[in-house]
XYZ file of C-alpha atoms in Angstrom:
664
model
C 133.095 127.540 94.231
C 131.868 127.937 91.274
C 129.410 130.136 90.504
C 125.444 129.309 89.705
C 124.110 130.002 86.771
C 120.425 130.075 86.452
C 120.697 128.675 83.118
C 123.579 125.539 84.467
C 123.184 125.723 88.167
C 126.810 124.274 89.620
C 126.649 121.244 91.295
C 127.722 121.382 94.855
C 131.261 120.809 95.466
C 132.264 120.015 91.674
C 134.309 121.854 89.809
C 133.363 123.572 86.806
C 134.871 121.044 84.757
C 133.206 117.830 86.879
C 129.866 119.762 86.680
C 129.786 119.947 82.609
C 130.694 116.323 82.674
C 128.195 115.828 85.071
C 125.389 117.798 82.416
C 127.111 116.415 79.295
C 126.573 112.949 80.571
C 122.796 113.882 81.311
C 121.951 115.090 77.982
C 124.039 112.653 76.582
C 121.314 109.610 79.356
C 118.504 111.518 77.712
C 119.504 110.975 74.081
C 121.089 106.902 74.379
C 118.115 105.758 76.898
C 114.909 105.616 74.826
C 114.853 101.627 75.125
C 114.083 99.709 78.524
C 117.752 98.392 79.514
C 119.681 98.000 82.529
C 121.866 100.272 83.410
C 125.443 98.469 85.239
C 127.625 100.003 87.083
C 127.391 103.159 88.964
C 129.555 101.931 91.326
C 131.264 104.388 94.147
C 133.891 106.149 93.054
C 136.155 108.568 95.214
C 135.872 110.803 91.538
C 132.129 111.472 91.041
C 132.022 113.125 88.320
C 133.587 109.419 87.211
C 130.567 108.128 85.207
C 130.859 103.879 84.150
C 127.363 103.769 84.004
C 126.187 101.901 80.119
C 123.315 101.089 79.113
C 122.755 97.423 78.479
C 119.841 95.184 77.462
C 117.326 94.016 79.494
C 113.744 93.135 77.476
C 112.576 93.862 74.140
C 112.512 98.063 74.006
C 110.255 99.245 75.716
C 106.519 101.427 72.631
C 104.163 103.310 73.107
C 101.628 100.282 72.280
C 97.959 101.396 71.062
C 95.369 100.385 73.410
C 93.562 96.062 73.241
C 91.296 95.266 70.406
C 88.329 95.246 73.280
C 88.781 98.807 75.336
C 88.040 102.030 74.478
C 89.530 105.459 74.811
C 87.550 107.267 77.643
C 90.196 110.354 78.856
C 87.693 110.573 82.300
C 87.508 107.277 83.567
C 90.958 105.556 81.867
C 94.213 105.135 83.492
C 97.698 106.246 81.331
C 97.580 104.313 78.341
C 99.413 100.995 77.879
C 103.029 101.114 76.480
C 104.530 97.406 75.199
C 105.116 94.989 77.120
C 109.169 94.096 76.853
C 109.893 90.027 76.786
C 112.649 87.992 78.992
C 113.825 91.220 81.303
C 116.664 89.972 84.245
C 116.780 90.644 87.315
C 119.323 92.847 88.672
C 121.466 91.980 92.157
C 123.256 94.997 93.593
C 126.211 95.403 96.658
C 125.047 97.893 98.872
C 122.295 100.318 97.877
C 119.121 99.740 95.276
C 117.161 102.306 93.255
C 113.950 102.128 91.085
C 111.865 104.316 89.397
C 109.344 104.791 86.168
C 111.814 106.233 84.174
C 116.026 105.504 83.625
C 116.959 109.204 83.689
C 115.329 109.497 86.939
C 116.673 106.099 88.382
C 119.704 107.406 87.514
C 119.835 111.309 89.046
C 119.095 108.417 92.849
C 121.524 106.753 91.946
C 124.442 109.481 91.920
C 122.582 110.500 95.187
C 123.197 106.857 96.864
C 126.439 106.264 95.376
C 127.701 109.564 97.095
C 126.204 109.271 100.808
C 123.366 110.127 100.502
C 120.265 108.083 102.076
C 117.539 107.081 100.907
C 114.997 110.000 101.168
C 118.074 112.308 99.223
C 117.643 110.592 96.757
C 113.288 110.735 96.801
C 113.611 114.862 96.405
C 115.871 114.173 93.639
C 114.114 111.369 91.899
C 111.256 113.146 91.756
C 112.716 116.535 90.083
C 113.227 114.697 87.923
C 110.223 112.423 86.792
C 107.991 115.761 87.095
C 110.691 116.768 83.842
C 110.454 113.409 81.811
C 106.937 111.781 83.194
C 104.992 114.622 83.641
C 101.792 112.848 82.784
C 102.214 110.714 86.167
C 103.383 113.388 88.783
C 105.573 116.522 90.125
C 105.876 119.359 91.893
C 101.721 119.713 91.463
C 100.588 115.964 93.007
C 100.829 114.683 96.573
C 102.362 111.414 97.333
C 102.938 108.905 99.851
C 105.541 107.005 101.294
C 106.562 104.455 103.479
C 109.850 105.060 105.453
C 112.406 102.602 107.229
C 114.476 104.078 110.035
C 117.548 101.209 110.044
C 119.375 103.145 112.892
C 115.922 103.532 115.239
C 114.497 100.819 113.239
C 111.032 102.707 113.204
C 109.652 103.178 110.388
C 107.351 106.167 109.718
C 104.541 106.951 107.311
C 104.060 110.438 105.529
C 100.998 111.802 103.961
C 101.759 113.578 101.485
C 97.692 113.827 99.823
C 96.081 116.662 97.825
C 93.177 118.576 99.992
C 89.952 119.712 99.008
C 90.242 124.069 99.155
C 87.965 125.289 101.893
C 85.658 127.123 99.588
C 84.135 123.509 98.910
C 81.525 122.520 99.509
C 80.111 118.602 99.380
C 78.451 119.126 95.929
C 81.415 121.011 94.241
C 82.687 118.394 91.841
C 78.518 118.009 91.129
C 77.855 121.428 90.236
C 78.726 125.526 89.583
C 77.158 126.079 92.665
C 74.304 124.390 95.228
C 71.856 127.103 93.530
C 73.155 127.093 90.224
C 73.041 123.168 89.722
C 74.894 122.598 86.353
C 77.647 120.700 85.898
C 81.566 121.533 85.657
C 82.734 122.474 82.251
C 84.339 121.403 79.291
C 84.078 118.441 83.032
C 84.852 118.100 86.408
C 88.757 116.587 85.892
C 89.713 119.461 83.173
C 87.589 121.983 85.162
C 89.995 124.645 87.776
C 87.194 122.515 90.789
C 89.436 119.228 90.800
C 92.466 120.454 91.513
C 93.746 120.105 95.326
C 96.616 121.149 97.293
C 99.709 120.294 96.017
C 101.293 118.023 99.207
C 104.626 116.404 97.809
C 107.383 118.969 98.203
C 105.901 119.694 101.829
C 106.257 115.904 102.522
C 109.123 115.614 100.434
C 110.534 118.321 103.711
C 109.093 117.250 106.549
C 111.181 113.342 105.412
C 114.026 115.322 104.117
C 114.456 117.097 107.372
C 113.990 113.492 109.445
C 116.186 111.472 107.362
C 118.319 113.264 105.435
C 122.511 113.671 104.821
C 122.726 115.682 101.807
C 122.013 119.940 101.199
C 118.120 120.467 99.731
C 120.187 122.328 97.287
C 122.257 120.021 95.279
C 119.530 117.180 95.214
C 117.623 119.982 92.584
C 120.827 119.640 90.272
C 119.747 117.336 88.696
C 116.863 118.387 87.212
C 117.103 121.816 86.908
C 119.903 120.737 84.923
C 118.150 118.317 83.057
C 115.078 121.263 82.189
C 118.058 123.942 80.899
C 119.638 121.759 78.737
C 116.626 119.368 77.342
C 115.879 115.782 76.878
C 113.767 113.611 74.595
C 110.069 113.472 74.901
C 110.299 108.745 75.407
C 108.066 106.720 73.491
C 105.837 106.217 75.972
C 104.723 110.394 77.108
C 104.884 110.907 73.405
C 102.186 108.590 73.724
C 100.502 109.833 76.272
C 100.539 113.611 74.625
C 99.018 112.018 71.183
C 96.493 110.785 73.442
C 95.908 113.557 75.540
C 96.281 116.500 72.439
C 92.854 117.970 72.364
C 92.510 118.361 76.682
C 96.097 119.415 77.174
C 94.970 122.431 74.013
C 92.500 123.536 75.876
C 95.380 125.198 78.674
C 97.622 127.953 76.925
C 100.861 126.779 78.691
C 99.970 123.234 78.036
C 99.288 123.797 74.076
C 102.756 125.562 74.328
C 105.091 122.548 75.858
C 103.148 119.573 74.880
C 102.271 120.178 71.413
C 103.633 121.062 68.177
C 102.784 125.242 66.569
C 100.070 123.092 64.285
C 97.777 121.124 67.165
C 99.290 118.556 66.792
C 101.551 116.045 69.447
C 105.478 116.443 69.737
C 106.784 113.197 69.366
C 108.929 110.722 70.825
C 112.719 112.007 70.487
C 111.267 115.802 70.281
C 113.831 117.955 72.536
C 111.921 119.898 75.364
C 113.231 122.321 77.797
C 111.962 123.203 80.521
C 112.933 126.812 81.741
C 110.214 127.689 83.623
C 110.757 124.439 85.852
C 114.360 125.380 85.914
C 113.528 128.418 87.502
C 110.285 126.848 90.080
C 112.212 125.002 91.763
C 116.023 127.042 91.656
C 113.547 128.708 94.284
C 112.497 125.640 95.801
C 115.872 124.376 96.112
C 116.988 128.359 97.627
C 114.517 128.845 99.987
C 112.439 125.381 100.051
C 108.794 123.962 99.884
C 107.247 127.305 101.642
C 108.862 129.060 98.147
C 106.092 127.007 96.429
C 103.452 127.926 98.906
C 103.607 131.446 99.346
C 104.700 133.869 97.113
C 105.073 133.929 93.411
C 104.230 129.970 92.391
C 101.522 129.916 95.155
C 99.687 132.888 93.413
C 100.479 131.493 89.946
C 99.064 128.421 91.024
C 95.853 130.164 92.089
C 94.986 132.387 89.111
C 95.534 129.253 86.923
C 92.893 127.581 88.915
C 90.471 130.633 89.563
C 91.119 130.697 85.344
C 87.796 130.931 82.831
C 90.117 130.580 79.926
C 88.531 128.162 77.443
C 85.108 128.675 79.833
C 86.670 126.733 81.921
C 84.883 126.965 85.433
C 87.347 127.626 87.635
C 88.265 126.315 91.078
C 88.319 127.910 94.355
C 91.751 127.154 95.850
C 93.740 130.309 97.763
C 97.123 131.305 98.397
C 95.414 130.531 101.955
C 95.044 126.767 101.550
C 98.230 127.075 99.970
C 99.652 128.236 102.641
C 97.967 126.748 105.196
C 99.435 122.860 103.645
C 101.585 120.398 105.733
C 102.318 117.495 105.727
C 101.484 115.010 107.763
C 103.408 112.148 109.705
C 101.236 108.895 110.490
C 101.073 105.462 112.404
C 102.519 103.485 109.578
C 100.384 100.337 109.504
C 102.227 97.511 109.909
C 100.609 93.394 110.193
C 101.557 90.196 109.892
C 101.784 87.193 107.015
C 103.397 83.424 107.077
C 106.139 84.424 109.211
C 106.843 88.148 107.741
C 105.777 91.704 108.910
C 104.365 93.466 106.146
C 103.896 97.202 106.491
C 102.090 100.036 104.295
C 100.563 103.297 104.432
C 97.457 104.637 106.541
C 94.457 106.687 105.402
C 93.880 108.045 103.655
C 95.105 106.210 101.761
C 93.377 102.406 101.624
C 96.216 101.356 100.701
C 98.086 99.810 103.170
C 94.445 97.926 105.047
C 93.210 96.471 101.685
C 96.119 95.076 100.719
C 96.861 94.110 104.313
C 93.336 92.765 104.992
C 93.415 90.673 100.822
C 96.440 88.256 102.775
C 95.385 88.165 106.054
C 92.165 86.669 103.822
C 94.824 84.762 101.801
C 96.260 83.556 104.443
C 93.878 81.082 105.471
C 94.769 78.694 102.311
C 97.865 77.009 101.096
C 98.512 79.375 98.456
C 102.577 77.526 97.605
C 100.597 74.791 97.218
C 99.098 77.073 93.159
C 102.167 78.174 92.594
C 102.232 79.083 88.840
C 102.507 76.691 85.709
C 105.114 77.558 82.881
C 107.452 79.905 84.898
C 110.488 81.256 82.927
C 111.776 85.140 83.394
C 108.358 86.765 82.824
C 106.661 85.121 85.991
C 104.976 81.689 83.709
C 101.322 81.181 84.252
C 98.821 81.187 88.008
C 96.613 78.944 87.704
C 93.109 79.991 87.306
C 92.528 78.507 91.252
C 94.797 80.949 92.441
C 93.716 83.563 90.311
C 90.861 82.998 92.388
C 90.874 82.701 95.213
C 92.809 85.580 95.248
C 90.607 87.916 93.346
C 87.321 86.731 95.856
C 89.867 87.649 98.350
C 89.947 90.726 96.736
C 86.678 91.218 96.429
C 86.392 91.496 100.416
C 88.904 93.048 100.754
C 87.396 96.127 98.797
C 83.974 96.293 100.539
C 85.073 97.135 103.471
C 87.687 99.971 101.406
C 84.160 101.437 99.925
C 82.420 101.789 103.213
C 84.576 102.527 105.703
C 88.191 104.224 104.433
C 88.106 107.761 104.038
C 90.385 110.806 105.496
C 90.586 109.691 109.293
C 90.399 113.547 110.210
C 86.983 113.896 108.450
C 85.493 110.059 109.038
C 86.638 108.052 111.883
C 87.611 104.149 111.139
C 85.035 101.385 112.474
C 86.417 102.231 116.424
C 88.655 104.326 115.256
C 91.961 102.468 114.075
C 93.008 100.137 110.976
C 93.083 97.124 112.423
C 89.192 96.187 112.657
C 89.177 96.198 109.503
C 92.858 93.443 109.243
C 92.372 91.291 112.706
C 92.855 88.035 111.796
C 89.559 86.819 113.679
C 87.711 89.436 111.342
C 89.569 88.470 107.906
C 89.647 83.934 109.076
C 85.209 85.172 109.206
C 85.342 86.997 105.881
C 87.877 84.074 103.922
C 85.062 81.881 105.085
C 82.533 83.392 102.825
C 84.874 82.635 99.404
C 83.777 79.228 97.559
C 86.144 77.843 95.638
C 84.372 75.836 92.669
C 82.690 79.993 92.342
C 83.261 83.170 91.888
C 80.771 85.457 94.426
C 80.797 88.247 91.434
C 80.442 91.624 94.460
C 81.340 91.353 97.848
C 79.496 92.819 100.239
C 81.424 94.497 103.114
C 81.690 93.739 106.764
C 79.484 94.040 110.039
C 81.700 96.755 111.896
C 79.384 97.832 114.072
C 76.937 101.022 113.798
C 78.233 103.690 111.034
C 77.003 106.148 109.138
C 78.090 105.390 106.435
C 76.153 105.086 103.165
C 77.564 102.952 99.988
C 77.968 104.875 96.368
C 79.312 104.711 92.747
C 83.386 104.857 93.813
C 85.116 107.333 91.552
C 87.787 106.179 88.511
C 91.589 106.304 89.852
C 93.800 106.649 87.494
C 98.478 107.352 86.250
C 100.912 107.138 88.868
C 104.592 107.018 89.922
C 105.917 105.071 91.632
C 110.490 104.366 93.036
C 111.225 102.616 95.157
C 114.965 103.094 97.284
C 117.341 101.212 99.904
C 120.838 103.262 101.187
C 123.820 101.450 102.183
C 123.001 102.234 106.075
C 119.992 100.101 106.040
C 117.920 102.650 105.327
C 114.806 102.126 103.057
C 111.711 104.855 101.039
C 108.214 103.583 99.124
C 106.739 106.018 97.711
C 103.992 106.401 95.953
C 103.004 110.053 94.036
C 100.795 111.402 91.481
C 99.224 113.781 89.669
C 96.151 111.266 89.716
C 95.024 111.131 85.684
C 97.180 111.434 83.665
C 97.840 115.046 82.818
C 96.033 115.951 86.003
C 94.294 118.093 85.402
C 95.222 119.575 82.315
C 96.406 122.961 84.124
C 100.489 123.403 83.228
C 101.938 126.492 85.798
C 105.147 127.996 85.769
C 106.546 124.469 84.149
C 104.450 121.596 86.377
C 101.358 119.664 86.271
C 98.212 120.733 88.683
C 96.825 117.899 90.055
C 93.272 116.553 89.489
C 93.163 114.748 92.090
C 89.930 115.962 93.415
C 88.049 113.620 91.267
C 89.302 111.258 93.284
C 86.795 111.769 96.055
C 82.661 110.597 95.502
C 81.144 112.918 93.483
C 77.579 112.392 94.385
C 77.941 113.343 98.209
C 75.385 110.289 99.245
C 74.873 106.974 98.657
C 72.049 105.004 96.588
C 70.888 103.985 100.742
C 70.706 108.416 101.483
C 73.099 107.580 103.683
C 76.457 110.380 103.169
C 79.696 108.024 102.046
C 82.414 108.208 104.007
C 84.521 109.032 100.696
C 82.557 112.625 100.422
C 83.929 115.551 99.113
C 84.505 117.990 102.259
C 87.098 121.544 103.225
C 90.059 121.019 104.142
C 89.853 116.405 102.892
C 91.616 114.462 101.884
C 91.066 112.473 99.432
C 90.811 108.650 99.461
C 93.731 107.099 97.136
C 94.918 103.014 96.155
C 98.511 104.109 96.829
C 100.459 101.180 98.350
C 103.862 101.932 99.025
C 105.585 98.491 101.065
C 108.113 97.212 103.066
C 108.626 93.661 104.401
C 110.361 92.889 107.136
C 111.028 89.551 108.803
C 109.469 87.995 112.166
C 111.507 87.061 114.859
C 109.338 83.922 116.681
C 108.191 86.131 119.698
C 106.495 88.784 116.867
C 109.475 91.519 116.828
C 110.424 93.291 114.299
C 113.209 91.762 111.410
C 115.634 92.253 108.822
C 114.265 94.567 106.384
C 113.298 92.088 103.553
C 111.654 93.792 100.044
C 110.994 97.134 99.407
C 108.151 96.859 96.978
C 105.102 99.446 95.303
C 103.146 100.768 91.750
C 100.990 102.753 89.990
C 98.387 101.896 88.194
C 94.878 103.675 90.253
C 92.180 101.673 92.463
C 93.921 98.443 91.086
C 97.481 99.223 92.407
C 96.478 97.291 95.439
C 96.080 94.571 92.972
C 99.638 94.735 91.605
C 100.925 95.223 95.050
C 98.891 92.075 95.763
C 100.439 89.506 93.246
C 103.934 90.982 93.728
C 104.769 90.515 97.642
C 102.036 86.813 96.648
C 105.301 85.758 94.016
C 107.675 87.379 96.023
C 106.650 85.537 99.793
C 104.319 82.191 98.578
C 105.516 81.186 94.911
C 109.248 82.350 95.326
C 109.586 84.331 92.164
C 112.748 87.013 92.091
C 111.646 90.371 92.076
C 111.846 90.519 88.219
C 109.490 87.258 88.258
C 107.852 88.807 90.328
C 106.643 92.168 89.074
C 106.565 90.688 85.058
C 104.464 87.913 85.715
C 100.758 88.411 84.455
C 99.125 91.206 86.700
C 95.141 90.453 87.350
C 92.539 90.183 90.480
C 89.368 91.803 91.226
C 89.020 96.068 92.838
C 84.504 94.066 93.904
C 82.939 94.072 90.432
C 81.678 92.468 88.839
C 84.900 91.802 86.529
C 88.328 89.964 86.940
C 90.890 90.764 84.522
C 93.744 89.555 84.012
C 96.402 91.681 81.999
C 96.245 90.459 78.294
C 99.778 92.779 77.139
C 101.290 89.649 78.548
C 103.228 87.853 76.484
C 102.060 84.110 78.331
C 98.340 85.505 77.654
C 96.397 84.750 74.599
C 93.729 87.833 74.384
C 93.221 87.264 70.975
C 89.378 87.347 71.026
C 88.232 88.492 74.439
C 90.993 86.125 75.856
C 88.339 83.060 73.906
C 91.196 81.416 73.768
C 93.403 81.638 76.840
C 93.251 78.552 79.446
C 93.306 80.602 82.586
C 90.648 82.809 80.641
C 88.422 79.784 80.135
C 89.048 78.165 83.514
C 88.048 81.431 84.959
C 85.191 82.856 83.410
C 83.856 77.856 84.253
C 84.592 79.285 88.049
C 81.688 82.167 87.265
C 83.996 84.646 87.024
C 83.309 87.265 83.914
C 87.069 88.364 83.049
C 88.652 91.372 81.513
C 91.703 90.831 79.570
C 91.913 94.379 78.970
C 95.544 96.182 79.207
C 97.274 96.489 82.500
C 98.703 100.078 83.047
C 101.173 98.738 86.259
C 104.615 99.910 87.287
C 105.908 97.645 89.263
C 109.350 98.181 91.221
C 110.248 95.896 93.651
C 114.329 95.280 96.015
C 114.842 92.362 97.793
C 117.099 91.679 99.982
C 119.409 88.700 98.147
C 122.586 87.806 100.830
C 124.421 90.918 101.442
C 122.984 92.360 98.659
C 119.906 93.569 96.572
C 118.020 92.297 93.587
C 115.779 94.533 91.981
C 113.080 93.740 89.123
C 111.353 96.655 87.463
C 107.686 96.751 85.766
C 108.316 95.882 81.705
C 105.014 97.143 80.781
C 107.032 101.872 81.350
C 110.499 101.758 81.089
C 111.790 102.173 84.278
C 114.996 100.196 85.591
C 116.754 99.496 88.733
C 119.831 100.492 89.389
C 122.938 100.251 91.896
C 126.634 99.590 93.354
C 127.892 96.886 91.623
C 130.459 96.157 94.696
């Protein structure tokens, strides 16, 4: 075994020459994959140092596109920036395994883990560590995640909850006021103060999933990210655009300013090489000593100090080392429901993604969507019919209304009947479907009556950016993991090479609703904020209702709109027969139960000029009573579907991601 150095740790099982080749290749890949492409090849080789992946064009290059003319930049409410659209992307076919992440470097790292015999759980660890480096605005070890995992040998589906928790010292007004006696708002804002930072959960969750489902050693899964942090990587166009948009807030934090900005305070530009020795050291400690190295000791003390900092006049948070040491990921029962002869498995509470996707589909099952497929179908998915968009948006309004009232951390707020089944019961959803008028939008739906519950309704907190990983391995296992630091660059606090989340702003800032009753998603000590993350697995179902073969893996970033993105993709594949690339590329649309219905104006087949007044789909929806927004949709979907003995996959043209696997 070669000696490992802090500057360039060896990859276990490889000679020093192989390690040099591997690290040189990582740098070369980072330097060349600034245009979105398909990495083909990642084939299984006897020599693990034999790299035969090449970048080939797949759609137009990704750029840091400006926001649409009809949108405004508001870091308190807006998600990550829109970054264009890669037209003409084609699906990727693989033989025995496949992976899609939001960044090509991360996808390649995960693919090599799969190639070298790793499982989907192993690939997740490698992918997340690299994503936290090359896409820090979206996810990283300072954030949280939800994972739905299929174990093929046991034929079981597990749901892993790595959601952040509120500090023990937090009160229900923690985000509103400095204290209950000093009712002054946190500065410079709740998000950018220390008050937004919850106990990170993704590392505990990944360690738990790896212990149950991994094959490769924990240590070696960190090597790609450590090598990349040491050698450096070029800032991608998307990351550069987000740095520029967030520069003023990043500049408030000394560590973030030094890393993301130039000495004169200007944002670092695309192609600038970044190294991150601090993160390399952090990851090295976690690789050697496990997640405990993060939740206790020096790293935990550094996190607490950063949260409690008053630098720049920031209001400190009250996170403690005890909070970190006490954090536990939770294995929950996956929520699995039927849809047109298939089984859809998603994440239960505290994520609302699983119940809201399932409820939307359950409502839609009462309509013949197959007869309303898209028109002018092409590589970009074609144009959805207004009648279909209308039905789907109305179903989402009804499902979101229930989600907003009833779903929160189940350890604090039990669901109706103490089970998610009340929200997805077919008889109940048929009654909800009857509320849809095919000729007129309902505008804003009211929640259903699921019995007396002491829950109020209040304004819904905004949700923001995220990232998603979809994996299938050669053993038949599969993983859908959605991971986040909440908003772009989280709280803007950076420590030991990573960004800290602002996940607590996913709680309702006002604990009491307009009706004077406490809301389900209010902040409480130790509580996990509600999420919309919707990692999803799809299975065939036998005539007896038994779970059959795994058929698809999907999920997306996008804040509260994640649910709509996942519903769109599932309907595109299951009802309309589109391939995974067409399904994720297709026009994004839907409603989160506000007056507005979104239609993604970034799509090449939508005419967003003049607020969409010249687009036939938009005009027809307005005739049906919809208040249509054509603001760009910032999804980051991926979908992998069984294709005969192999797999076929697609990555969202709105971000930098791609699908990669073996070529047989």
